[in-house]
Coordinates of C-alpha atoms and ligand atoms in Angstrom, one line a residue:
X1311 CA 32.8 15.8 -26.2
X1312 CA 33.0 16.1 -22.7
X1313 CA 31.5 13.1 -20.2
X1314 CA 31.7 12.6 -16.6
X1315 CA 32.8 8.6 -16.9
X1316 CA 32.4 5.9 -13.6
X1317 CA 35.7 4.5 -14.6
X1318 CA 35.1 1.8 -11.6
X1319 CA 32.3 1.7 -8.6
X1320 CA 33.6 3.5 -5.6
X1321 CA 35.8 5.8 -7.3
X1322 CA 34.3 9.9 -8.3
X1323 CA 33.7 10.2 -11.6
X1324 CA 36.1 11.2 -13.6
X1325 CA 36.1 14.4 -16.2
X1326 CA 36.8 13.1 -19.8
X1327 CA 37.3 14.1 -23.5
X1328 CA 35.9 11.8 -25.7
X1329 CA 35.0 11.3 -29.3
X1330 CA 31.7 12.5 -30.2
X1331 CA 29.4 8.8 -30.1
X1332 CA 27.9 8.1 -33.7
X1333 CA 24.2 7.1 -33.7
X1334 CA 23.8 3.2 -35.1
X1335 CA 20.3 1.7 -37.0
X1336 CA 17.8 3.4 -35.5
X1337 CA 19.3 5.4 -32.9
X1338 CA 19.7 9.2 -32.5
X1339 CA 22.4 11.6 -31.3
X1340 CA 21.0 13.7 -28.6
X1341 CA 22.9 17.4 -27.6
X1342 CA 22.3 16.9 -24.0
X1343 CA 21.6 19.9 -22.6
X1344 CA 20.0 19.1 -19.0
X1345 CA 20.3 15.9 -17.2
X1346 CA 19.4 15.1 -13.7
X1347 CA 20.3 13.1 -10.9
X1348 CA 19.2 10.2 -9.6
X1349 CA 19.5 8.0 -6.7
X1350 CA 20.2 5.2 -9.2
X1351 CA 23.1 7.0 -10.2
X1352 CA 24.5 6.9 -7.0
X1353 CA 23.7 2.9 -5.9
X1354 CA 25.8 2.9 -9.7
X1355 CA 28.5 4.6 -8.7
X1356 CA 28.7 2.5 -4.9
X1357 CA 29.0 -0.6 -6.5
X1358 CA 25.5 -1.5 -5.8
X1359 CA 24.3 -2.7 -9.0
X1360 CA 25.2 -6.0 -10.8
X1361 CA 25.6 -5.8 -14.2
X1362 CA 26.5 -2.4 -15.1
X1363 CA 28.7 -1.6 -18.0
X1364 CA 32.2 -0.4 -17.1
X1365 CA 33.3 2.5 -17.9
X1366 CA 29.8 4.1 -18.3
X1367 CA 28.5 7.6 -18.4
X1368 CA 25.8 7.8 -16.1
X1369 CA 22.5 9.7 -16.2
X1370 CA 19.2 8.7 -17.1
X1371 CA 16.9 11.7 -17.4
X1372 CA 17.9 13.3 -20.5
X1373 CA 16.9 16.7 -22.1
X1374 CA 18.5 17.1 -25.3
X1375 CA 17.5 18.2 -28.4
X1376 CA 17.9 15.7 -32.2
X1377 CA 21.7 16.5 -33.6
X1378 CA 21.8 13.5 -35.7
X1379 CA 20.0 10.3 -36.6
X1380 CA 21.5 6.8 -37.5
X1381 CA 20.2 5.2 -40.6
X1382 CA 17.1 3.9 -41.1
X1383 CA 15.0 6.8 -39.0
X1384 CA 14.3 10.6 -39.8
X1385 CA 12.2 11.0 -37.1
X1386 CA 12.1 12.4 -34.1
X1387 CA 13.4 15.4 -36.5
X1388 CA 16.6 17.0 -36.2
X1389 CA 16.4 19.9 -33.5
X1390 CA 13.2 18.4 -32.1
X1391 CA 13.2 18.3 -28.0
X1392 CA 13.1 15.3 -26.8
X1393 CA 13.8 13.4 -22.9
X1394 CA 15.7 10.0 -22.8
X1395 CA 14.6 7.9 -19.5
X1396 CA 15.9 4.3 -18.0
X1397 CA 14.4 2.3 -20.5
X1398 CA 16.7 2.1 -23.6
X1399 CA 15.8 -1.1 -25.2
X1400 CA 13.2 -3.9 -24.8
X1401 CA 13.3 -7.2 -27.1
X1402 CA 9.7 -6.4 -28.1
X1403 CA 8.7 -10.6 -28.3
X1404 CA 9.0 -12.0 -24.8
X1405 CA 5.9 -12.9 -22.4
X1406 CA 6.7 -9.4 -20.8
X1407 CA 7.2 -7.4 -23.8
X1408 CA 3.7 -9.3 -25.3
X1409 CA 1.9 -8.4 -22.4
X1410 CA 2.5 -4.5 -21.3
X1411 CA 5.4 -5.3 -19.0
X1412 CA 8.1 -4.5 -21.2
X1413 CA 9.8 -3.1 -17.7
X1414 CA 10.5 -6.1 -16.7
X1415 CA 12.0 -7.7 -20.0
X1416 CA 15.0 -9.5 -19.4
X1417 CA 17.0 -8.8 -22.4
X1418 CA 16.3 -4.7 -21.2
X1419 CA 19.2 -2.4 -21.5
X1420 CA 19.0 0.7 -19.1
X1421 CA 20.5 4.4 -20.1
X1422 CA 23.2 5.3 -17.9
X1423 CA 24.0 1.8 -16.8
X1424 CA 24.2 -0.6 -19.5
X1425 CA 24.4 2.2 -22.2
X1426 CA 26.2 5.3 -21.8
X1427 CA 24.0 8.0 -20.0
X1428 CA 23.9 11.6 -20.3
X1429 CA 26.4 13.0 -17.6
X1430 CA 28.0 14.2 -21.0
X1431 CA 27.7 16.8 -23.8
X1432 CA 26.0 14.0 -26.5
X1433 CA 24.4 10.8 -25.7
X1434 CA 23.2 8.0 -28.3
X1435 CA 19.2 6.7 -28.0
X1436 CA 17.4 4.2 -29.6
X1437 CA 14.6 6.0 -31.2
X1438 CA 11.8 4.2 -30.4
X1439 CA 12.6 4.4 -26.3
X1440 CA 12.5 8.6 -26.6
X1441 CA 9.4 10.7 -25.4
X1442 CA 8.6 14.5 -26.3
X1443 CA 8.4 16.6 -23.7
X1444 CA 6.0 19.0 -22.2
X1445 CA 6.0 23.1 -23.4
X1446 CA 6.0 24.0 -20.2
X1447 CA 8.4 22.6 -18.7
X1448 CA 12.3 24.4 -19.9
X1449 CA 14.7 21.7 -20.0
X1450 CA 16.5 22.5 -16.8
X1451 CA 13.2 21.8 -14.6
X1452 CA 12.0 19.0 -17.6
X1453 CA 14.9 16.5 -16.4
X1454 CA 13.9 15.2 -13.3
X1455 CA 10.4 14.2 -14.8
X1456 CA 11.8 11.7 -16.4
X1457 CA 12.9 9.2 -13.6
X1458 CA 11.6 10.8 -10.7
X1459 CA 8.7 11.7 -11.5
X1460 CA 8.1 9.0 -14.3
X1461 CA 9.0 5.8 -11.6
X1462 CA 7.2 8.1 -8.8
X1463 CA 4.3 8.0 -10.8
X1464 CA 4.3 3.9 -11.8
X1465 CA 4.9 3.6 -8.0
X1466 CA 1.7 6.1 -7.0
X1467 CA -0.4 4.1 -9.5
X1468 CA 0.0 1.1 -7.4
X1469 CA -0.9 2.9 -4.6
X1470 CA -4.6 3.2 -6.1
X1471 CA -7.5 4.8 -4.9
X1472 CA -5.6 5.6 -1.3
X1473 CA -7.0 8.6 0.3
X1474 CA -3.9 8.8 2.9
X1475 CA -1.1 8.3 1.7
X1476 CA 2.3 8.0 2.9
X1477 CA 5.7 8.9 1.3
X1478 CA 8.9 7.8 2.6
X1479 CA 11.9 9.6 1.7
X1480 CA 11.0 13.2 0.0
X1481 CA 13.0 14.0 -2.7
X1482 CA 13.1 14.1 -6.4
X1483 CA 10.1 11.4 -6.8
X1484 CA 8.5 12.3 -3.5
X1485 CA 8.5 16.2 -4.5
X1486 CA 6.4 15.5 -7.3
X1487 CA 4.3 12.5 -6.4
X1488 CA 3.1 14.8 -3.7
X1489 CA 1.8 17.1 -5.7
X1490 CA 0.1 14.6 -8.0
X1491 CA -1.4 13.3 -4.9
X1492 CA -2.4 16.6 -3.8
X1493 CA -3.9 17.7 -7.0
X1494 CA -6.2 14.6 -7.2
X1495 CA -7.6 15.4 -3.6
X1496 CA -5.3 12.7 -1.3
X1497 CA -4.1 13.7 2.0
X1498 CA -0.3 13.4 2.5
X1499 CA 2.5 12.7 5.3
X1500 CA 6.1 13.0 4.2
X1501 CA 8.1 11.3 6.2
X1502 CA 12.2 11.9 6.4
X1503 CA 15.4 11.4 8.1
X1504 CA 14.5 11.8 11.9
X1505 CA 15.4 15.5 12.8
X1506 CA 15.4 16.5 9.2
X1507 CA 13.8 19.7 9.7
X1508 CA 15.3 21.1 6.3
X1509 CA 13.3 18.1 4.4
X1510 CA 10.5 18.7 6.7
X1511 CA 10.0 22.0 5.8
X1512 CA 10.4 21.4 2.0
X1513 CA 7.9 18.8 2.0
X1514 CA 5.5 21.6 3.9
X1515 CA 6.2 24.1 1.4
X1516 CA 5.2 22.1 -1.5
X1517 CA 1.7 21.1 0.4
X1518 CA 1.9 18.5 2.4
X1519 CA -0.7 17.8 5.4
X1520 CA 2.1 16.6 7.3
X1521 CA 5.7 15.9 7.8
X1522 CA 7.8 14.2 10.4
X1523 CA 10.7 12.0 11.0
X1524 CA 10.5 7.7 9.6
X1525 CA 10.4 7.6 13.6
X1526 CA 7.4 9.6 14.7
X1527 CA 3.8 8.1 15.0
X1528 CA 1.9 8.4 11.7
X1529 CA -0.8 11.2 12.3
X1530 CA -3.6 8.7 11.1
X1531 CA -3.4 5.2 9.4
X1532 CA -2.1 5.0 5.6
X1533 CA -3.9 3.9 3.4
X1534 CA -1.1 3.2 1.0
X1535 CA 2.7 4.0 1.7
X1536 CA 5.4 4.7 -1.1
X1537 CA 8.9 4.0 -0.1
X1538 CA 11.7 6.1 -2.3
X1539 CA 14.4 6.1 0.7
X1540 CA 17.3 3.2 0.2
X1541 CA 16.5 1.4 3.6
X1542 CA 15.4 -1.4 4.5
X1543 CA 14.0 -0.9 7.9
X1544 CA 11.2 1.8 6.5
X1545 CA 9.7 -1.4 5.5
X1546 CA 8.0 -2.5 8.6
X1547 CA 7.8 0.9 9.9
X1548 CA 5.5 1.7 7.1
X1549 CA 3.8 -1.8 7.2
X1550 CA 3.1 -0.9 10.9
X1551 CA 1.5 2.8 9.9
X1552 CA -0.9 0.8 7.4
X1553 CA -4.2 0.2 7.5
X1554 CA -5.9 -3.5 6.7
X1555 CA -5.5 -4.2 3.1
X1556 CA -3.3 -1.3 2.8
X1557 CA -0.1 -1.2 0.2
X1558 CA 3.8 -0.8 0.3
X1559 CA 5.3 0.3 -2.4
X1560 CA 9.1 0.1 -2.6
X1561 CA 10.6 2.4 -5.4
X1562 CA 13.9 2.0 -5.2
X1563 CA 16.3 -0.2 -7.1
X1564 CA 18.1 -0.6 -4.4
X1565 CA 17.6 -1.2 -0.6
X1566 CA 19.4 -2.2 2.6
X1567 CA 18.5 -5.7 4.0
X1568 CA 15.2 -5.4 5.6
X1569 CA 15.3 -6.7 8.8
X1570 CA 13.0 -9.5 10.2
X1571 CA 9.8 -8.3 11.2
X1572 CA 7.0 -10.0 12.7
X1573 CA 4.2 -11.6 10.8
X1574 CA 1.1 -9.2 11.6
X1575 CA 2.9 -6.3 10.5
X1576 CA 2.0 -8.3 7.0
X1577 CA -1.2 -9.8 8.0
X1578 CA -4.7 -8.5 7.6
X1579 CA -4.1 -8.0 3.8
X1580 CA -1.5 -6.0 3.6
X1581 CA 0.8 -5.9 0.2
X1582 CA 4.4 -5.9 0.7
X1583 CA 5.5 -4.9 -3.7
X1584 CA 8.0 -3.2 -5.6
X1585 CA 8.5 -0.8 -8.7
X1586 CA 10.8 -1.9 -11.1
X1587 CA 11.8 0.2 -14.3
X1588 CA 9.1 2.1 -16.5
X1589 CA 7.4 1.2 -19.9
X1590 CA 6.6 3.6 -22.4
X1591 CA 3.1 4.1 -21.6
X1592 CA 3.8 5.2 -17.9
X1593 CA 6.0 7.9 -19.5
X1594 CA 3.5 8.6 -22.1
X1595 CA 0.3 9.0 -19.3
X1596 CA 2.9 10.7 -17.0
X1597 CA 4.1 13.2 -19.3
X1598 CA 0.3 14.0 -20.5
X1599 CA -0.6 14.5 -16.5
X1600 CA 2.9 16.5 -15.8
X1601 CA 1.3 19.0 -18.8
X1602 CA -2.2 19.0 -17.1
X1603 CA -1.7 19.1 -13.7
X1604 CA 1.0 21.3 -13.9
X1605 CA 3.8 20.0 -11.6
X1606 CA 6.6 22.8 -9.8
X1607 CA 9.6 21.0 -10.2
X1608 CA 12.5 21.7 -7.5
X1609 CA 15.8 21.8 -8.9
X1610 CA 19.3 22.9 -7.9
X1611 CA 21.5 23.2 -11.2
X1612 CA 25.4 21.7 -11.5
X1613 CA 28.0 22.1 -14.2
X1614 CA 28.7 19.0 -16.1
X1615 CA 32.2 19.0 -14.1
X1616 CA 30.0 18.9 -10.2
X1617 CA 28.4 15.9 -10.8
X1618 CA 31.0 14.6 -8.3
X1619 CA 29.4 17.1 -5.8
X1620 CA 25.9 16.6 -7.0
X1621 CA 25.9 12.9 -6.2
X1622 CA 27.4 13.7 -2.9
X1623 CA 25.0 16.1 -1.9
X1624 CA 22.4 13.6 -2.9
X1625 CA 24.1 10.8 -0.6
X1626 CA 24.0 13.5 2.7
X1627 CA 20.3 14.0 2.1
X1628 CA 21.0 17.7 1.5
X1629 CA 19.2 18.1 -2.1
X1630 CA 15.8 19.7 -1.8
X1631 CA 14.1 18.3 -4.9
X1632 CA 16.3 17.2 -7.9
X1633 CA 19.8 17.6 -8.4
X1634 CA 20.6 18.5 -12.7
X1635 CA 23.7 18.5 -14.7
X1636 CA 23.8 21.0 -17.4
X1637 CA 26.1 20.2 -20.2
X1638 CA 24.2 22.3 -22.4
X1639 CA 22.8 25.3 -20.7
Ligands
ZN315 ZN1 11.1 -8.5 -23.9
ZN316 ZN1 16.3 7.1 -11.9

């Protein structure tokens, strides 16, 4: 098969020919045919995450159909559609795992970082850690709910009943968090780059109440903010654009150092949290709600062979919605 392998962090990938991976107990072989990228992919490829397998195949949203299964399973069945996310595998027994939080089980393993990915033509998943997907969604626009909008959507439920909301960084996650937002009644400000217009207007044309530069003066107070942009500094910006008792909500794996801030940004109740990973239920309510609502999912297709350009598009901000690999399309 063909796979687009991070030989080393802060190299491009690197086009290869490999031999087609075998599913194990419990696993299945997945024909990739969509996958889509994510910012994750890109702090992988920069060296900014410990602990990564090397050389891996990125990619962590995963359309594919069933071409295979390893012993011991028959189901999902062979030529059923099915998305792999983040979450590969969870130990199932640990205080986290016991208690609903199997995000944050330490003995996790991650698709596309500590498992091979699907920036490649077949991709190996345990069978437990794979959702079905939504009819309406084909696979090309399907990818991108699966990290963007399933993390987007764990982050939004933190937000909780906020009737303002703001969302830092509009992309893949923002794109559709918006319009969940929107859908349930909330008023929204997108904030971007400063002098983004090109964001700017993409975050109007989905329905926004507002958008502006990270710089520019909130149009009211927040209620809740959502941060999805790598950098630090948005941090006390948004803290400062918060009402009393108001949340931040950082999405990202990965940020720049925040920089010190003065203690009343904080005070009067404010929450300072993060988002880390997804359990199965988020995907499970997320996908239901994606079905209901339903979500128009922005995407701008690559070849297997441009994820080099994908990625780098992604880095320069240029992307309006979600970049996708298709392997299989
Ligand atoms: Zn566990
Ligand atoms: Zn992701």
């Amino acid at each position: 098969m063909h796979a687009m392998v991070c030989e080393r962090a802060g190299r491009p990938l690197v086009l290869q020919t490999l031999p087609r991976p075998e599913p194990g107990p419990g696993q299945v072989q997945v024909l990739v045919r969509a996958c889509g990228v994510c910012r994750t992919d890109l702090h992988l490829v920069d060296g900014e995450l410990p602990a990564a397998k090397m050389p891996v195949i990125p990619g962590h949203e995963i359309v594919g159909v069933i071409a295979a299964h390893g012993p011991g399973i028959d189901e999902p069945a062979i030529g059923a559609r099915v998305g792999v996310p983040w979450l590969g595998y969870t130990c199932g027994h640990c205080g986290y795992c016991a208690s609903g939080r199997e995000n944050l089980c330490a003995d996790a393993r991650f698709t596309g970082y500590q498992q091979d990915g699907g920036y490649a033509e077949y991709a190996i998943a345990d069978a437990r850690y794979v959702f079905p997907l939504p009819d309406g969604y084909d696979d090309l626009h399907a990818a991108p709910l699966l990290c963007a909008g399933l993390i987007g959507y764990r982050a939004y439920r933190m937000a909780g009943d906020a009737r303002t909301l703001g969302l830092y960084g509009f992309g893949a996650a923002a794109h559709l968090v918006a319009q969940i937002a929107l859908a349930q009644g909330r008023t929204v400000y997108a904030f971007t780059r400063p002098g983004d217009r090109d964001a700017q207007a993409f975050a109007m044309n989905v329905g926004v109440h507002w958008a502006g530069g990270s710089d520019e003066t909130s149009p009211a107070a927040l209620d809740a903010a959502l941060i999805f942009a790598p950098v630090g500094p948005l941090i006390p910006a948004a803290l400062a654009a918060t009402v009393r008792g108001g949340t931040v909500i950082c999405a990202g794996i990965h940020m720049s150092d925040i920089p010190a801030m003065p203690y009343r940004l904080l005070w009067g109740e404010r929450s300072l949290r993060s988002v880390a990973n997804l359990t199965r239920r988020d995907g499970v309510e997320f996908l239901a709600l994606a079905a209901a609502i339903p979500l128009t999912v922005h995407v701008e297709p690559y070849p297997l062979s441009g994820a080099n350009e994908a990625l780098a598009r992604l880095r320069a901000g240029a992307v309006a919605g979600a970049a996708v690999l298709t392997p299989g399309l």
